[in-house]
Amino acid sequence: MNFYFSMPILFSFYLSWVLFCSLASPNSVNLPLKAASLGWNSSAVNINKAEKLWRINETFYNFRLSNKQFIGLENQGNKLVAVSATEKFPEAFQITRKNGEPHRVRFRASNGFFFQAKSEMQVTADYKGPSTWEENDPSVFNMTIVSTMHGEYQITNGYGPDKAAKLMRDHWKSYITEEDFKFMSQNGLNAVRIPVGWWIAYDPKPPKPFVGGSLQALDNAFRWAQKYGMKVIVDLHALRVSQNGSPHSGSRDGFQEWSDSDIQETVAIIDFLASRYADHPSLVAIELMNEPKAPDLKLDSLKTYYKAGYDTVRKYSSSAYVILSNRLGGEWSELLSFASNLSRVVIDVHFYNLFWDNFNKMSVQQNIDYIYRQRSSDLRNVTTSDGPLSFVGEWSCEWEAEGASKRDYQRFAEAQLDVYGRATFGWAYWAYKCHLNHWSLRMMPGSGSFFRPSIPSTFLASGVLRGMLMLQPEVGGSHDNFFFDGIEKVKQSEVLEAVIAGDTLVTRMTLVKLQKRFGIAKMEGKAYVGDDLVCEGEFLVATGTD
């Protein structure tokens, strides 16, 4: 005798908050180099470290040194000096490359002459002749690329005002659309964390090289969020002169320079965002700054700004949460006492099993253990019963574990979901969409990959039954009802990894043994999603009669 039952898979994504990549994603375009090592010294300019190339156009650049000064000509002569704290035309140099060998370069100074190496310790700008590009030509240098930056600044500056405007507007129209919000909502996500740059406050005509259009993209996101019942966290991700030196912070050259003198302008940007969106039903929070970096950004300066930013949000809203990002490299609890004096505030921490050499040596299991032991402890340090809420504002399923299988990625995701799910405000995955699979939430569930929650076979077979599920027999069979009581000998199919929230599980039960005197029966059950067998086991059931 065979019996069937079906049930929806009730295993959700556990989502509290979910992040999608900046509407102007720094990962969407690969750009030309922006930093180089020229490999020479002069008596006036000591260049032992990489110079920062500030691109003016395709051939003209400023050279900025590690002391944040620009190379120029002393009194417009031929002596190279580094004394200017700001870039000017006299500090601009034209780079000429050898055809077919772009690392072989010449530098023309503003006096019309080329650089030349007069000795290992002296370089001047007084070479007049044409180049033979030979090894003995003193005006030819080998340029070695040390690092590159791929942020929105580099995108817009690299492509120039005409090409960048079209590129960015096409990107905003296609990268995140209404369909994405529909997808997120249908898959159980209830919010988005949207990174924005300081220049959004000046839209539609932001300072160069940025181009207008980001504000309209944010307005669209709010409209779609409202349509699909989602909330929005506006995250001020990039500050003028950068709070951490990373490309995503709007940095031009990797220097971190935000300080007390920038507080007033940054508060003005928060004022712009709060006044525009405070009354929007989808606004849930404004994050005042993303990832300030210790020790260069001092804690006292950060608190001064956070208090001013908090007061600014409160001018427009008493209900919106204000999110305070912990400093990278700071103490986990360094903002707790400060935030405890404010209302509806959240402490944001970011957890990655990356960016630290020790992670490179960890096995799969060591990474998972680190989540349960260290990250759990870190989260407890910012989670209180009566103070600010805690928020894991960024995390990812990317890691350095070598040879990890799909199931390993699932286990890694499950461990993080388990631990970060304890954050009292929620968590945000970085990112919703990205060209790198394990950074992309959209690509993972859409491709049947590891982010789909793993449903253990014991859950599939018994987790939703819980003793009250009645099994109906095939048409024409017995009218006895069977009530679930226990399960054993469960076997899991490899197909189980494809089972996700929303699937319907159908289990075919075969009666093996019936003891009517005691009202107990044993059945063999096989569970299917569509035609795929996902697990099987032996069921112990109790009988009843209509």
Tab-separated table of C-alpha atoms in Angstrom, residues 16-193:
chain	number	residue	atom	x	y	z
A	16	SER	CA	17.198	40.515	7.817
A	17	TRP	CA	18.954	42.913	5.445
A	18	VAL	CA	20.696	42.364	2.155
A	19	LEU	CA	23.151	44.562	0.308
A	20	PHE	CA	23.522	45.083	-3.398
A	21	CYS	CA	26.563	46.516	-5.106
A	22	SER	CA	26.786	50.249	-5.550
A	23	LEU	CA	24.652	51.456	-8.419
A	24	ALA	CA	27.953	52.621	-9.867
A	25	SER	CA	29.778	49.378	-9.305
A	26	PRO	CA	33.563	49.685	-9.069
A	27	ASN	CA	33.799	46.122	-10.392
A	28	SER	CA	31.974	46.748	-13.645
A	29	VAL	CA	34.819	48.219	-15.716
A	30	ASN	CA	38.532	47.497	-15.792
A	31	LEU	CA	40.566	50.649	-16.234
A	32	PRO	CA	44.118	51.642	-17.334
A	33	LEU	CA	46.834	51.866	-14.692
A	34	LYS	CA	46.797	54.693	-12.173
A	35	ALA	CA	49.989	54.092	-10.138
A	36	ALA	CA	53.548	53.467	-11.250
A	37	SER	CA	57.124	53.241	-10.060
A	38	LEU	CA	59.539	55.190	-12.220
A	39	GLY	CA	62.588	53.651	-10.584
A	40	TRP	CA	64.829	56.709	-10.385
A	41	ASN	CA	66.140	59.247	-7.878
A	42	SER	CA	67.138	62.872	-8.157
A	43	SER	CA	69.050	65.136	-5.828
A	44	ALA	CA	65.931	67.186	-5.176
A	45	VAL	CA	63.246	64.505	-5.350
A	46	ASN	CA	63.704	61.199	-3.560
A	47	ILE	CA	61.524	58.645	-5.326
A	48	ASN	CA	62.097	55.326	-3.650
A	49	LYS	CA	58.416	54.466	-3.421
A	50	ALA	CA	55.649	54.331	-5.994
A	51	GLU	CA	54.478	57.654	-7.353
A	52	LYS	CA	50.755	58.266	-7.682
A	53	LEU	CA	49.762	59.212	-11.203
A	54	TRP	CA	46.928	61.736	-11.267
A	55	ARG	CA	45.466	61.442	-14.736
A	56	ILE	CA	44.489	64.729	-16.398
A	57	ASN	CA	43.798	63.252	-19.840
A	58	GLU	CA	45.151	60.441	-21.989
A	59	THR	CA	48.735	61.727	-21.922
A	60	PHE	CA	49.059	64.354	-19.159
A	61	TYR	CA	49.547	63.424	-15.501
A	62	ASN	CA	50.520	64.870	-12.131
A	63	PHE	CA	53.051	62.927	-10.025
A	64	ARG	CA	52.251	62.721	-6.314
A	65	LEU	CA	54.749	61.303	-3.842
A	66	SER	CA	54.310	59.397	-0.603
A	67	ASN	CA	54.570	62.668	1.344
A	68	LYS	CA	51.471	63.836	-0.581
A	69	GLN	CA	53.385	66.529	-2.459
A	70	PHE	CA	53.476	67.000	-6.210
A	71	ILE	CA	56.585	67.021	-8.395
A	72	GLY	CA	57.183	70.263	-10.256
A	73	LEU	CA	59.909	72.476	-11.695
A	74	GLU	CA	61.727	74.839	-9.371
A	75	ASN	CA	61.094	78.417	-10.615
A	76	GLN	CA	60.145	76.937	-13.999
A	77	GLY	CA	63.741	75.920	-14.523
A	78	ASN	CA	64.924	72.357	-15.109
A	79	LYS	CA	65.267	71.168	-11.508
A	80	LEU	CA	62.632	68.723	-10.280
A	81	VAL	CA	61.298	69.472	-6.797
A	82	ALA	CA	58.426	68.256	-4.636
A	83	VAL	CA	57.081	71.174	-2.662
A	84	SER	CA	53.500	71.711	-3.804
A	85	ALA	CA	50.605	70.335	-1.739
A	86	THR	CA	48.119	70.910	-4.560
A	87	GLU	CA	48.231	69.991	-8.215
A	88	LYS	CA	48.679	72.800	-10.738
A	89	PHE	CA	49.421	72.952	-14.443
A	90	PRO	CA	53.160	73.546	-13.887
A	91	GLU	CA	53.194	70.192	-12.072
A	92	ALA	CA	51.666	68.377	-15.083
A	93	PHE	CA	53.839	66.113	-17.221
A	94	GLN	CA	53.168	64.497	-20.575
A	95	ILE	CA	53.896	60.780	-20.879
A	96	THR	CA	54.967	59.448	-24.278
A	97	ARG	CA	55.111	55.670	-24.758
A	98	LYS	CA	57.126	53.640	-27.213
A	99	ASN	CA	54.928	51.891	-29.776
A	100	GLY	CA	54.609	48.234	-28.897
A	101	GLU	CA	56.384	48.691	-25.554
A	102	PRO	CA	54.080	50.823	-23.378
A	103	HIS	CA	56.309	50.401	-20.313
A	104	ARG	CA	59.067	52.339	-22.121
A	105	VAL	CA	58.221	55.996	-21.548
A	106	ARG	CA	59.462	59.597	-21.773
A	107	PHE	CA	58.276	62.501	-19.614
A	108	ARG	CA	57.879	65.995	-21.072
A	109	ALA	CA	57.844	68.791	-18.480
A	110	SER	CA	55.944	72.082	-18.663
A	111	ASN	CA	59.123	73.843	-19.910
A	112	GLY	CA	58.915	71.766	-23.105
A	113	PHE	CA	61.935	69.569	-22.299
A	114	PHE	CA	62.105	65.898	-21.391
A	115	PHE	CA	63.366	64.326	-18.193
A	116	GLN	CA	66.834	62.825	-18.440
A	117	ALA	CA	68.931	60.797	-16.019
A	118	LYS	CA	72.292	62.475	-15.595
A	119	SER	CA	73.403	59.992	-12.972
A	120	GLU	CA	71.902	57.373	-10.696
A	121	MET	CA	71.063	60.149	-8.263
A	122	GLN	CA	70.081	63.046	-10.517
A	123	VAL	CA	67.232	63.609	-12.970
A	124	THR	CA	66.596	66.957	-14.654
A	125	ALA	CA	64.062	68.293	-17.143
A	126	ASP	CA	66.367	69.649	-19.845
A	127	TYR	CA	66.663	67.001	-22.591
A	128	LYS	CA	65.981	68.620	-25.971
A	129	GLY	CA	66.654	66.017	-28.614
A	130	PRO	CA	64.379	63.382	-30.169
A	131	SER	CA	64.461	59.879	-28.754
A	132	THR	CA	66.085	56.853	-30.300
A	133	TRP	CA	64.408	54.635	-27.633
A	134	GLU	CA	67.731	52.863	-27.238
A	135	GLU	CA	69.017	51.571	-23.913
A	136	ASN	CA	71.595	54.360	-23.730
A	137	ASP	CA	69.012	57.124	-24.287
A	138	PRO	CA	68.972	59.102	-20.967
A	139	SER	CA	65.416	60.364	-21.619
A	140	VAL	CA	63.861	56.873	-21.731
A	141	PHE	CA	62.616	55.254	-18.547
A	142	ASN	CA	61.090	51.891	-17.714
A	143	MET	CA	57.766	52.331	-15.942
A	144	THR	CA	56.695	49.477	-13.659
A	145	ILE	CA	53.046	49.188	-12.656
A	146	VAL	CA	52.773	48.637	-8.926
A	147	SER	CA	49.009	48.730	-8.377
A	148	THR	CA	45.808	49.965	-9.941
A	149	MET	CA	42.557	51.373	-8.572
A	150	HIS	CA	39.117	50.531	-9.996
A	151	GLY	CA	36.682	52.948	-8.397
A	152	GLU	CA	34.061	55.271	-9.785
A	153	TYR	CA	36.599	58.084	-9.774
A	154	GLN	CA	38.916	56.064	-11.995
A	155	ILE	CA	36.043	55.024	-14.282
A	156	THR	CA	34.817	58.543	-14.922
A	157	ASN	CA	38.266	60.131	-15.006
A	158	GLY	CA	39.678	57.404	-17.225
A	159	TYR	CA	36.964	57.519	-19.866
A	160	GLY	CA	36.659	61.297	-19.864
A	161	PRO	CA	33.519	63.447	-19.592
A	162	ASP	CA	31.873	62.439	-22.867
A	163	LYS	CA	32.380	58.670	-22.801
A	164	ALA	CA	31.986	58.392	-19.018
A	165	ALA	CA	28.574	60.061	-19.004
A	166	LYS	CA	27.129	57.555	-21.466
A	167	LEU	CA	28.906	54.622	-19.841
A	168	MET	CA	27.588	55.419	-16.369
A	169	ARG	CA	24.049	56.203	-17.463
A	170	ASP	CA	23.828	52.986	-19.451
A	171	HIS	CA	25.158	51.188	-16.384
A	172	TRP	CA	22.579	52.744	-14.045
A	173	LYS	CA	19.778	51.834	-16.412
A	174	SER	CA	20.757	48.189	-16.794
A	175	TYR	CA	22.773	46.965	-13.811
A	176	ILE	CA	20.086	47.196	-11.121
A	177	THR	CA	16.503	47.258	-12.407
A	178	GLU	CA	12.978	46.806	-11.105
A	179	GLU	CA	13.289	43.112	-11.937
A	180	ASP	CA	16.066	42.818	-9.341
A	181	PHE	CA	13.820	44.197	-6.622
A	182	LYS	CA	11.082	41.819	-7.668
A	183	PHE	CA	13.551	38.929	-7.541
A	184	MET	CA	14.833	39.919	-4.089
A	185	SER	CA	11.346	40.300	-2.696
A	186	GLN	CA	10.210	36.960	-4.096
A	187	ASN	CA	13.225	35.264	-2.540
A	188	GLY	CA	12.577	36.529	0.974
A	189	LEU	CA	14.905	39.531	1.061
A	190	ASN	CA	13.407	42.479	2.865
A	191	ALA	CA	15.873	45.354	2.411
A	192	VAL	CA	18.798	46.709	0.417
A	193	ARG	CA	21.861	48.606	1.593
